[in-house]
PDB file of C-alpha atoms in Angstrom:
ATOM      1  CA  MET A   1     -88.459-168.756 -26.984  1.00  0.00           C
ATOM      2  CA  LYS A   2     -88.367-165.073 -26.031  1.00  0.00           C
ATOM      3  CA  ALA A   3     -91.731-164.376 -27.955  1.00  0.00           C
ATOM      4  CA  VAL A   4     -93.506-167.200 -26.083  1.00  0.00           C
ATOM      5  CA  LEU A   5     -92.112-165.792 -22.716  1.00  0.00           C
ATOM      6  CA  GLN A   6     -93.500-162.342 -23.895  1.00  0.00           C
ATOM      7  CA  SER A   7     -96.876-164.007 -24.734  1.00  0.00           C
ATOM      8  CA  TYR A   8     -96.983-165.397 -21.344  1.00  0.00           C
ATOM      9  CA  VAL A   9     -96.621-161.856 -19.630  1.00  0.00           C
ATOM     10  CA  ASP A  10     -99.013-160.568 -22.202  1.00  0.00           C
ATOM     11  CA  GLY A  11    -101.635-163.339 -21.545  1.00  0.00           C
ATOM     12  CA  PHE A  12    -101.777-162.180 -17.949  1.00  0.00           C
ATOM     13  CA  ALA A  13    -102.170-158.527 -19.030  1.00  0.00           C
ATOM     14  CA  ALA A  14    -105.023-159.545 -21.200  1.00  0.00           C
ATOM     15  CA  GLY A  15    -106.730-161.438 -18.638  1.00  0.00           C
ATOM     16  CA  ASP A  16    -106.737-164.385 -21.071  1.00  0.00           C
ATOM     17  CA  PRO A  17    -105.835-167.905 -19.120  1.00  0.00           C
ATOM     18  CA  ALA A  18    -106.437-169.847 -22.124  1.00  0.00           C
ATOM     19  CA  ALA A  19    -103.770-167.887 -24.077  1.00  0.00           C
ATOM     20  CA  VAL A  20    -101.294-168.623 -21.120  1.00  0.00           C
ATOM     21  CA  ALA A  21    -102.230-172.312 -20.782  1.00  0.00           C
ATOM     22  CA  GLY A  22    -102.262-172.697 -24.599  1.00  0.00           C
ATOM     23  CA  LEU A  23     -98.305-172.221 -24.533  1.00  0.00           C
ATOM     24  CA  PHE A  24     -97.836-175.209 -22.718  1.00  0.00           C
ATOM     25  CA  ALA A  25     -97.749-178.897 -24.040  1.00  0.00           C
ATOM     26  CA  ASP A  26    -100.459-181.254 -22.788  1.00  0.00           C
ATOM     27  CA  ASP A  27     -98.132-183.223 -20.513  1.00  0.00           C
ATOM     28  CA  ALA A  28     -96.168-180.175 -19.301  1.00  0.00           C
ATOM     29  CA  VAL A  29     -95.100-179.716 -15.701  1.00  0.00           C
ATOM     30  CA  ILE A  30     -95.216-176.677 -13.648  1.00  0.00           C
ATOM     31  CA  GLU A  31     -93.221-176.364 -10.512  1.00  0.00           C
ATOM     32  CA  ASP A  32     -94.281-172.903  -8.744  1.00  0.00           C
ATOM     33  CA  PRO A  33     -92.581-172.222  -6.811  1.00  0.00           C
ATOM     34  CA  VAL A  34     -89.627-174.669  -7.131  1.00  0.00           C
ATOM     35  CA  GLY A  35     -89.677-176.903  -4.062  1.00  0.00           C
ATOM     36  CA  HIS A  36     -93.400-177.297  -3.993  1.00  0.00           C
ATOM     37  CA  PRO A  37     -95.248-180.309  -5.622  1.00  0.00           C
ATOM     38  CA  PRO A  38     -95.653-179.946  -9.488  1.00  0.00           C
ATOM     39  CA  VAL A  39     -98.721-179.398 -11.454  1.00  0.00           C
ATOM     40  CA  GLN A  40     -98.929-181.576 -14.282  1.00  0.00           C
ATOM     41  CA  GLY A  41    -101.147-182.302 -17.210  1.00  0.00           C
ATOM     42  CA  ARG A  42    -103.670-180.436 -19.380  1.00  0.00           C
ATOM     43  CA  ALA A  43    -106.668-180.081 -16.805  1.00  0.00           C
ATOM     44  CA  ALA A  44    -104.327-179.063 -13.959  1.00  0.00           C
ATOM     45  CA  ILE A  45    -102.452-176.393 -16.069  1.00  0.00           C
ATOM     46  CA  ASP A  46    -105.635-174.957 -17.375  1.00  0.00           C
ATOM     47  CA  GLU A  47    -107.069-174.716 -13.798  1.00  0.00           C
ATOM     48  CA  PHE A  48    -103.723-173.351 -12.413  1.00  0.00           C
ATOM     49  CA  TYR A  49    -103.810-170.452 -14.957  1.00  0.00           C
ATOM     50  CA  ALA A  50    -107.607-169.923 -14.581  1.00  0.00           C
ATOM     51  CA  ASN A  51    -106.910-169.216 -11.035  1.00  0.00           C
ATOM     52  CA  ALA A  52    -103.918-167.135 -11.585  1.00  0.00           C
ATOM     53  CA  VAL A  53    -105.213-164.999 -14.216  1.00  0.00           C
ATOM     54  CA  GLY A  54    -108.625-164.958 -12.993  1.00  0.00           C
ATOM     55  CA  ALA A  55    -107.360-163.376  -9.723  1.00  0.00           C
ATOM     56  CA  GLY A  56    -106.212-160.299 -11.804  1.00  0.00           C
ATOM     57  CA  THR A  57    -102.413-161.275 -11.447  1.00  0.00           C
ATOM     58  CA  LYS A  58    -100.260-159.050 -13.505  1.00  0.00           C
ATOM     59  CA  LEU A  59     -96.498-159.461 -14.368  1.00  0.00           C
ATOM     60  CA  THR A  60     -94.155-156.874 -15.020  1.00  0.00           C
ATOM     61  CA  LEU A  61     -90.562-157.745 -16.462  1.00  0.00           C
ATOM     62  CA  ASP A  62     -87.833-156.294 -14.467  1.00  0.00           C
ATOM     63  CA  THR A  63     -85.148-156.773 -17.169  1.00  0.00           C
ATOM     64  CA  PRO A  64     -85.008-158.148 -20.660  1.00  0.00           C
ATOM     65  CA  ILE A  65     -85.874-161.923 -21.210  1.00  0.00           C
ATOM     66  CA  ARG A  66     -82.780-163.990 -21.599  1.00  0.00           C
ATOM     67  CA  GLY A  67     -82.528-166.991 -24.019  1.00  0.00           C
ATOM     68  CA  SER A  68     -79.752-169.546 -24.214  1.00  0.00           C
ATOM     69  CA  HIS A  69     -77.899-171.925 -26.516  1.00  0.00           C
ATOM     70  CA  GLY A  70     -80.216-174.504 -25.791  1.00  0.00           C
ATOM     71  CA  SER A  71     -84.073-175.348 -25.392  1.00  0.00           C
ATOM     72  CA  ARG A  72     -84.590-172.924 -22.245  1.00  0.00           C
ATOM     73  CA  ALA A  73     -85.257-169.570 -21.506  1.00  0.00           C
ATOM     74  CA  ALA A  74     -85.801-167.475 -18.520  1.00  0.00           C
ATOM     75  CA  MET A  75     -87.266-164.014 -17.243  1.00  0.00           C
ATOM     76  CA  ALA A  76     -87.074-161.842 -14.121  1.00  0.00           C
ATOM     77  CA  PHE A  77     -90.345-160.149 -13.069  1.00  0.00           C
ATOM     78  CA  THR A  78     -92.574-158.866 -10.544  1.00  0.00           C
ATOM     79  CA  VAL A  79     -95.985-160.228  -9.883  1.00  0.00           C
ATOM     80  CA  GLU A  80     -98.886-158.222  -8.687  1.00  0.00           C
ATOM     81  CA  VAL A  81    -101.488-160.189  -6.827  1.00  0.00           C
ATOM     82  CA  PRO A  82    -104.210-157.588  -6.149  1.00  0.00           C
ATOM     83  CA  ALA A  83    -106.566-159.974  -4.472  1.00  0.00           C
ATOM     84  CA  MET A  84    -103.971-160.683  -1.926  1.00  0.00           C
ATOM     85  CA  GLY A  85    -102.380-157.288  -1.752  1.00  0.00           C
ATOM     86  CA  ILE A  86     -99.092-158.727  -2.378  1.00  0.00           C
ATOM     87  CA  ARG A  87     -96.063-158.407  -4.737  1.00  0.00           C
ATOM     88  CA  ILE A  88     -93.786-161.422  -5.737  1.00  0.00           C
ATOM     89  CA  ARG A  89     -90.296-161.093  -7.175  1.00  0.00           C
ATOM     90  CA  ALA A  90     -89.805-164.164  -9.367  1.00  0.00           C
ATOM     91  CA  ILE A  91     -87.723-165.652 -12.035  1.00  0.00           C
ATOM     92  CA  ASP A  92     -89.253-168.277 -14.347  1.00  0.00           C
ATOM     93  CA  VAL A  93     -87.268-170.691 -16.346  1.00  0.00           C
ATOM     94  CA  LEU A  94     -89.222-172.434 -19.345  1.00  0.00           C
ATOM     95  CA  THR A  95     -88.097-175.502 -21.253  1.00  0.00           C
ATOM     96  CA  PHE A  96     -89.387-176.006 -24.781  1.00  0.00           C
ATOM     97  CA  GLY A  97     -90.228-179.017 -26.896  1.00  0.00           C
ATOM     98  CA  GLU A  98     -89.256-179.407 -30.387  1.00  0.00           C
ATOM     99  CA  ASP A  99     -92.807-178.142 -31.465  1.00  0.00           C
ATOM    100  CA  GLY A 100     -92.129-174.908 -29.665  1.00  0.00           C
ATOM    101  CA  LYS A 101     -94.582-175.662 -26.649  1.00  0.00           C
ATOM    102  CA  VAL A 102     -93.495-175.350 -23.191  1.00  0.00           C
ATOM    103  CA  THR A 103     -92.654-178.644 -21.436  1.00  0.00           C
ATOM    104  CA  ARG A 104     -91.632-177.430 -18.173  1.00  0.00           C
ATOM    105  CA  MET A 105     -92.009-174.232 -16.138  1.00  0.00           C
ATOM    106  CA  GLU A 106     -89.870-173.633 -12.885  1.00  0.00           C
ATOM    107  CA  ALA A 107     -90.574-170.396 -10.854  1.00  0.00           C
ATOM    108  CA  PHE A 108     -88.009-169.138  -8.361  1.00  0.00           C
ATOM    109  CA  TRP A 109     -89.228-167.318  -5.469  1.00  0.00           C
ATOM    110  CA  GLY A 110     -89.303-167.899  -1.695  1.00  0.00           C
ATOM    111  CA  PRO A 111     -90.990-166.592   1.288  1.00  0.00           C
ATOM    112  CA  ASP A 112     -88.745-163.476   1.379  1.00  0.00           C
ATOM    113  CA  ASP A 113     -89.418-162.613  -2.166  1.00  0.00           C
ATOM    114  CA  ILE A 114     -92.911-161.544  -1.208  1.00  0.00           C
ATOM    115  CA  GLU A 115     -93.818-157.865  -0.195  1.00  0.00           C
ATOM    116  CA  GLN A 116     -96.845-157.066   1.439  1.00  0.00           C
TER     117      GLN A 116
ATOM    118  CA  MET B   1     -78.626-169.399  -0.721  1.00  0.00           C
ATOM    119  CA  LYS B   2     -79.021-165.677  -1.542  1.00  0.00           C
ATOM    120  CA  ALA B   3     -75.841-164.987   0.502  1.00  0.00           C
ATOM    121  CA  VAL B   4     -73.732-167.319  -1.667  1.00  0.00           C
ATOM    122  CA  LEU B   5     -75.311-165.613  -4.902  1.00  0.00           C
ATOM    123  CA  GLN B   6     -74.299-162.559  -3.547  1.00  0.00           C
ATOM    124  CA  SER B   7     -70.823-163.801  -2.626  1.00  0.00           C
ATOM    125  CA  TYR B   8     -70.414-164.886  -6.244  1.00  0.00           C
ATOM    126  CA  VAL B   9     -71.165-161.342  -7.554  1.00  0.00           C
ATOM    127  CA  ASP B  10     -68.736-159.896  -4.835  1.00  0.00           C
ATOM    128  CA  GLY B  11     -65.910-162.361  -5.819  1.00  0.00           C
ATOM    129  CA  PHE B  12     -66.061-161.077  -9.302  1.00  0.00           C
ATOM    130  CA  ALA B  13     -66.108-157.338  -7.877  1.00  0.00           C
ATOM    131  CA  ALA B  14     -63.008-158.080  -5.753  1.00  0.00           C
ATOM    132  CA  GLY B  15     -61.161-159.845  -8.587  1.00  0.00           C
ATOM    133  CA  ASP B  16     -60.822-162.993  -6.423  1.00  0.00           C
ATOM    134  CA  PRO B  17     -61.365-166.282  -8.563  1.00  0.00           C
ATOM    135  CA  ALA B  18     -60.657-168.618  -5.581  1.00  0.00           C
ATOM    136  CA  ALA B  19     -63.465-167.018  -3.645  1.00  0.00           C
ATOM    137  CA  VAL B  20     -65.918-167.658  -6.576  1.00  0.00           C
ATOM    138  CA  ALA B  21     -64.703-171.097  -7.208  1.00  0.00           C
ATOM    139  CA  GLY B  22     -64.686-171.975  -3.483  1.00  0.00           C
ATOM    140  CA  LEU B  23     -68.686-171.787  -3.527  1.00  0.00           C
ATOM    141  CA  PHE B  24     -68.761-174.796  -5.583  1.00  0.00           C
ATOM    142  CA  ALA B  25     -68.800-178.479  -4.583  1.00  0.00           C
ATOM    143  CA  ASP B  26     -65.581-180.397  -5.982  1.00  0.00           C
ATOM    144  CA  ASP B  27     -67.881-182.383  -8.373  1.00  0.00           C
ATOM    145  CA  ALA B  28     -70.073-179.479  -9.387  1.00  0.00           C
ATOM    146  CA  VAL B  29     -71.301-178.934 -13.122  1.00  0.00           C
ATOM    147  CA  ILE B  30     -71.345-175.548 -14.739  1.00  0.00           C
ATOM    148  CA  GLU B  31     -73.455-175.102 -17.823  1.00  0.00           C
ATOM    149  CA  ASP B  32     -72.569-171.556 -19.257  1.00  0.00           C
ATOM    150  CA  PRO B  33     -74.576-170.861 -21.472  1.00  0.00           C
ATOM    151  CA  VAL B  34     -77.239-173.466 -21.261  1.00  0.00           C
ATOM    152  CA  GLY B  35     -76.938-175.634 -24.342  1.00  0.00           C
ATOM    153  CA  HIS B  36     -72.979-175.700 -24.389  1.00  0.00           C
ATOM    154  CA  PRO B  37     -70.997-178.642 -23.065  1.00  0.00           C
ATOM    155  CA  PRO B  38     -70.611-178.500 -19.401  1.00  0.00           C
ATOM    156  CA  VAL B  39     -67.693-177.789 -17.378  1.00  0.00           C
ATOM    157  CA  GLN B  40     -67.204-180.247 -14.446  1.00  0.00           C
ATOM    158  CA  GLY B  41     -64.997-180.897 -11.437  1.00  0.00           C
ATOM    159  CA  ARG B  42     -62.534-178.910  -9.193  1.00  0.00           C
ATOM    160  CA  ALA B  43     -59.822-178.338 -11.876  1.00  0.00           C
ATOM    161  CA  ALA B  44     -62.170-177.205 -14.612  1.00  0.00           C
ATOM    162  CA  ILE B  45     -64.019-175.096 -12.260  1.00  0.00           C
ATOM    163  CA  ASP B  46     -61.058-173.455 -10.840  1.00  0.00           C
ATOM    164  CA  GLU B  47     -59.729-172.760 -14.508  1.00  0.00           C
ATOM    165  CA  PHE B  48     -63.181-171.513 -15.572  1.00  0.00           C
ATOM    166  CA  TYR B  49     -63.212-168.790 -12.906  1.00  0.00           C
ATOM    167  CA  ALA B  50     -59.433-167.933 -13.086  1.00  0.00           C
ATOM    168  CA  ASN B  51     -60.219-167.008 -16.836  1.00  0.00           C
ATOM    169  CA  ALA B  52     -63.472-165.202 -16.218  1.00  0.00           C
ATOM    170  CA  VAL B  53     -62.283-163.297 -13.063  1.00  0.00           C
ATOM    171  CA  GLY B  54     -58.912-162.785 -14.487  1.00  0.00           C
ATOM    172  CA  ALA B  55     -60.377-161.113 -17.584  1.00  0.00           C
ATOM    173  CA  GLY B  56     -61.658-158.343 -15.400  1.00  0.00           C
ATOM    174  CA  THR B  57     -65.229-159.393 -15.845  1.00  0.00           C
ATOM    175  CA  LYS B  58     -67.755-157.583 -13.538  1.00  0.00           C
ATOM    176  CA  LEU B  59     -71.438-158.612 -12.652  1.00  0.00           C
ATOM    177  CA  THR B  60     -74.133-156.136 -11.672  1.00  0.00           C
ATOM    178  CA  LEU B  61     -77.536-157.351 -10.332  1.00  0.00           C
ATOM    179  CA  ASP B  62     -80.461-156.182 -12.367  1.00  0.00           C
ATOM    180  CA  THR B  63     -83.073-156.991  -9.807  1.00  0.00           C
ATOM    181  CA  PRO B  64     -82.961-158.631  -6.310  1.00  0.00           C
ATOM    182  CA  ILE B  65     -81.810-162.305  -6.132  1.00  0.00           C
ATOM    183  CA  ARG B  66     -84.553-164.793  -6.008  1.00  0.00           C
ATOM    184  CA  GLY B  67     -84.831-167.854  -3.530  1.00  0.00           C
ATOM    185  CA  SER B  68     -87.244-170.726  -3.867  1.00  0.00           C
ATOM    186  CA  HIS B  69     -88.892-173.324  -1.485  1.00  0.00           C
ATOM    187  CA  GLY B  70     -86.300-175.906  -2.413  1.00  0.00           C
ATOM    188  CA  SER B  71     -82.507-176.096  -2.968  1.00  0.00           C
ATOM    189  CA  ARG B  72     -82.164-173.717  -5.939  1.00  0.00           C
ATOM    190  CA  ALA B  73     -81.830-169.916  -6.300  1.00  0.00           C
ATOM    191  CA  ALA B  74     -81.582-167.553  -9.176  1.00  0.00           C
ATOM    192  CA  MET B  75     -80.379-164.132 -10.293  1.00  0.00           C
ATOM    193  CA  ALA B  76     -80.771-161.726 -13.246  1.00  0.00           C
ATOM    194  CA  PHE B  77     -77.691-159.865 -13.933  1.00  0.00           C
ATOM    195  CA  THR B  78     -75.618-158.007 -16.560  1.00  0.00           C
ATOM    196  CA  VAL B  79     -71.951-159.111 -17.046  1.00  0.00           C
ATOM    197  CA  GLU B  80     -69.365-156.418 -18.271  1.00  0.00           C
ATOM    198  CA  VAL B  81     -66.425-157.963 -20.113  1.00  0.00           C
ATOM    199  CA  PRO B  82     -64.062-155.238 -20.738  1.00  0.00           C
ATOM    200  CA  ALA B  83     -61.428-157.506 -22.451  1.00  0.00           C
ATOM    201  CA  MET B  84     -63.984-158.207 -25.241  1.00  0.00           C
ATOM    202  CA  GLY B  85     -65.815-154.812 -25.043  1.00  0.00           C
ATOM    203  CA  ILE B  86     -69.093-156.543 -24.421  1.00  0.00           C
ATOM    204  CA  ARG B  87     -72.096-156.764 -22.138  1.00  0.00           C
ATOM    205  CA  ILE B  88     -74.028-159.892 -21.560  1.00  0.00           C
ATOM    206  CA  ARG B  89     -77.557-160.035 -19.931  1.00  0.00           C
ATOM    207  CA  ALA B  90     -77.767-163.356 -18.128  1.00  0.00           C
ATOM    208  CA  ILE B  91     -79.881-165.205 -15.582  1.00  0.00           C
ATOM    209  CA  ASP B  92     -77.981-167.742 -13.312  1.00  0.00           C
ATOM    210  CA  VAL B  93     -79.754-170.657 -11.530  1.00  0.00           C
ATOM    211  CA  LEU B  94     -77.644-172.309  -8.709  1.00  0.00           C
ATOM    212  CA  THR B  95     -78.521-175.624  -7.125  1.00  0.00           C
ATOM    213  CA  PHE B  96     -77.227-176.413  -3.759  1.00  0.00           C
ATOM    214  CA  GLY B  97     -76.078-179.624  -1.889  1.00  0.00           C
ATOM    215  CA  GLU B  98     -76.978-180.150   1.696  1.00  0.00           C
ATOM    216  CA  ASP B  99     -73.609-178.719   2.762  1.00  0.00           C
ATOM    217  CA  GLY B 100     -74.230-175.352   1.301  1.00  0.00           C
ATOM    218  CA  LYS B 101     -72.015-175.804  -1.582  1.00  0.00           C
ATOM    219  CA  VAL B 102     -73.064-175.105  -5.121  1.00  0.00           C
ATOM    220  CA  THR B 103     -73.514-178.377  -7.132  1.00  0.00           C
ATOM    221  CA  ARG B 104     -74.885-176.886 -10.353  1.00  0.00           C
ATOM    222  CA  MET B 105     -74.759-173.558 -12.297  1.00  0.00           C
ATOM    223  CA  GLU B 106     -76.987-172.882 -15.270  1.00  0.00           C
ATOM    224  CA  ALA B 107     -76.401-169.617 -17.188  1.00  0.00           C
ATOM    225  CA  PHE B 108     -79.051-168.408 -19.373  1.00  0.00           C
ATOM    226  CA  TRP B 109     -77.870-166.251 -22.224  1.00  0.00           C
ATOM    227  CA  GLY B 110     -78.118-166.493 -25.927  1.00  0.00           C
ATOM    228  CA  PRO B 111     -76.482-164.805 -28.934  1.00  0.00           C
ATOM    229  CA  ASP B 112     -79.094-161.955 -28.830  1.00  0.00           C
ATOM    230  CA  ASP B 113     -78.202-161.247 -25.023  1.00  0.00           C
ATOM    231  CA  ILE B 114     -74.827-159.745 -25.964  1.00  0.00           C
ATOM    232  CA  GLU B 115     -74.358-156.130 -26.552  1.00  0.00           C
ATOM    233  CA  GLN B 116     -71.309-154.631 -28.369  1.00  0.00           C
TER     234      GLN B 116
END
């Protein structure tokens, strides 16, 4: 699971939205941020990462990725969004299916986790 | 929510298990680590934190606490367990009820997040 989370970070670094979206199952759900309406399904996920990666967004891990004793893993990182001139401090929790694809992503960040 | 997460860390620092357990609703569920059978209910929660805080466990935040746009918040931290001579790198996700009490805690750490 940790390798997939690292691939998620690396896909942003490489500017490769297909590499990031390809980590997800076709019927995966993305809740980013937690509390907003989710993005669901292949077309919506592809569009979500085309926009995010296309905007030049980069992720930097703040501390090592965490695993678990189940099918979920988590990471704390800082998001640089140069197009908006902001940084967002986030924690993402990813849930995995038996085939190793991500079935759910939940991104924890709120209004006061954004720095201008 | 962030103040509650900080109080959780502070309760460990103060060696005050009642302060930590008191952040939780009476019917709250603790999954620590994610993938292990949960601890549920007032008596089990009180015992869980009596043991954890009583062992001299201390938490140090690795990066600022994250909020969300919903009823959940998350933090990445390092757990020092002096009685066992280990450190655990963890991410906790807490879910809140309308009364501000924690209704669920999920702790993300796996076997390879432990340092001797």
